[in-house]
C-alpha cells in the first residue's frame, strides 16, 4: 500500500562572514548534515514501526528522504564579524 506522510517544507539558512575559517564552515556543514540525518532517523522510526533509517530498503529510504529533504540556504556572506 501507499504510505502517507507529511513532507517537511523547512529550510535552514546559513550565513557566514567573509573571514569565516574554512574548517569552521565545514564543521557547521557537518553538524547540519548530522542534524538532518537525526531527523530522518526519527521519521523512519515513526513511519516504519521503530525501524531506523539504516534498516530500511531503498524504496522505504526514498520515502524518508522525500519527507525530510535537506534544504540549506546559504546567504551572501557579511563583510565582517559584527557583534
Short mmCIF file of C-alpha atoms in Angstrom, two decimals:
data_model
loop_
_atom_site.label_atom_id
_atom_site.label_comp_id
_atom_site.label_asym_id
_atom_site.label_seq_id
_atom_site.Cartn_x
_atom_site.Cartn_y
_atom_site.Cartn_z
CA UNK A 1 0.00 0.00 0.00
CA UNK A 2 0.87 3.61 -0.33
CA UNK A 3 2.50 5.25 2.68
CA UNK A 4 1.05 8.59 3.77
CA UNK A 5 3.32 11.11 5.44
CA UNK A 6 3.94 14.82 5.75
CA UNK A 7 6.77 16.43 3.82
CA UNK A 8 8.96 18.98 5.54
CA UNK A 9 8.93 22.42 3.99
CA UNK A 10 11.57 23.84 6.30
CA UNK A 11 14.78 25.46 5.13
CA UNK A 12 17.91 26.07 7.20
CA UNK A 13 19.51 29.42 6.44
CA UNK A 14 23.26 29.72 6.90
CA UNK A 15 25.17 32.98 6.80
CA UNK A 16 28.88 33.37 7.37
CA UNK A 17 31.25 36.27 7.42
CA UNK A 18 33.94 36.75 4.79
CA UNK A 19 36.59 35.89 7.39
CA UNK A 20 34.97 32.60 8.45
CA UNK A 21 37.61 29.90 8.75
CA UNK A 22 37.13 27.08 6.23
CA UNK A 23 37.43 24.39 8.92
CA UNK A 24 34.69 26.12 10.92
CA UNK A 25 32.49 26.31 7.82
CA UNK A 26 32.96 22.57 7.15
CA UNK A 27 32.29 21.74 10.82
CA UNK A 28 28.98 23.63 10.64
CA UNK A 29 28.05 21.86 7.39
CA UNK A 30 28.85 18.50 9.02
CA UNK A 31 26.73 19.39 12.07
CA UNK A 32 23.80 20.35 9.82
CA UNK A 33 24.10 17.08 7.91
CA UNK A 34 24.13 15.10 11.18
CA UNK A 35 21.06 17.01 12.37
CA UNK A 36 19.16 16.26 9.15
CA UNK A 37 20.18 12.60 9.43
CA UNK A 38 18.92 12.51 13.03
CA UNK A 39 15.57 13.96 11.91
CA UNK A 40 15.40 11.42 9.07
CA UNK A 41 16.10 8.61 11.51
CA UNK A 42 13.35 9.80 13.86
CA UNK A 43 10.95 9.98 10.90
CA UNK A 44 11.97 6.46 9.91
CA UNK A 45 11.29 5.16 13.43
CA UNK A 46 7.91 6.89 13.46
CA UNK A 47 6.75 5.88 9.97
CA UNK A 48 8.22 2.37 9.82
CA UNK A 49 7.26 1.00 13.23
CA UNK A 50 10.51 1.51 15.11
CA UNK A 51 12.87 0.70 12.24
CA UNK A 52 15.85 3.01 11.86
CA UNK A 53 16.85 4.51 8.51
CA UNK A 54 19.78 2.08 8.10
CA UNK A 55 17.36 -0.86 8.37
CA UNK A 56 15.11 0.29 5.51
CA UNK A 57 15.12 -0.93 1.94
CA UNK A 58 15.76 1.52 -0.91
CA UNK A 59 12.07 2.22 -1.51
CA UNK A 60 11.46 2.96 2.18
CA UNK A 61 14.58 5.16 2.35
CA UNK A 62 13.23 7.14 -0.62
CA UNK A 63 10.05 7.82 1.38
CA UNK A 64 12.13 9.28 4.22
CA UNK A 65 14.47 11.33 2.02
CA UNK A 66 11.45 12.78 0.24
CA UNK A 67 9.72 13.53 3.54
CA UNK A 68 12.81 15.15 5.10
CA UNK A 69 14.67 16.94 2.35
CA UNK A 70 17.99 18.55 3.12
CA UNK A 71 17.40 22.22 2.33
CA UNK A 72 20.17 24.61 3.26
CA UNK A 73 20.13 28.17 2.01
CA UNK A 74 23.47 29.97 2.07
CA UNK A 75 23.07 33.73 2.31
CA UNK A 76 25.66 36.14 0.95
CA UNK A 77 28.50 36.42 3.50
CA UNK A 78 28.57 39.52 5.67
CA UNK A 79 31.53 41.83 5.22
CA UNK A 80 32.94 41.35 8.70
CA UNK A 81 32.08 39.77 12.00
CA UNK A 82 29.88 42.20 13.88
CA UNK A 83 28.61 41.65 17.39
#
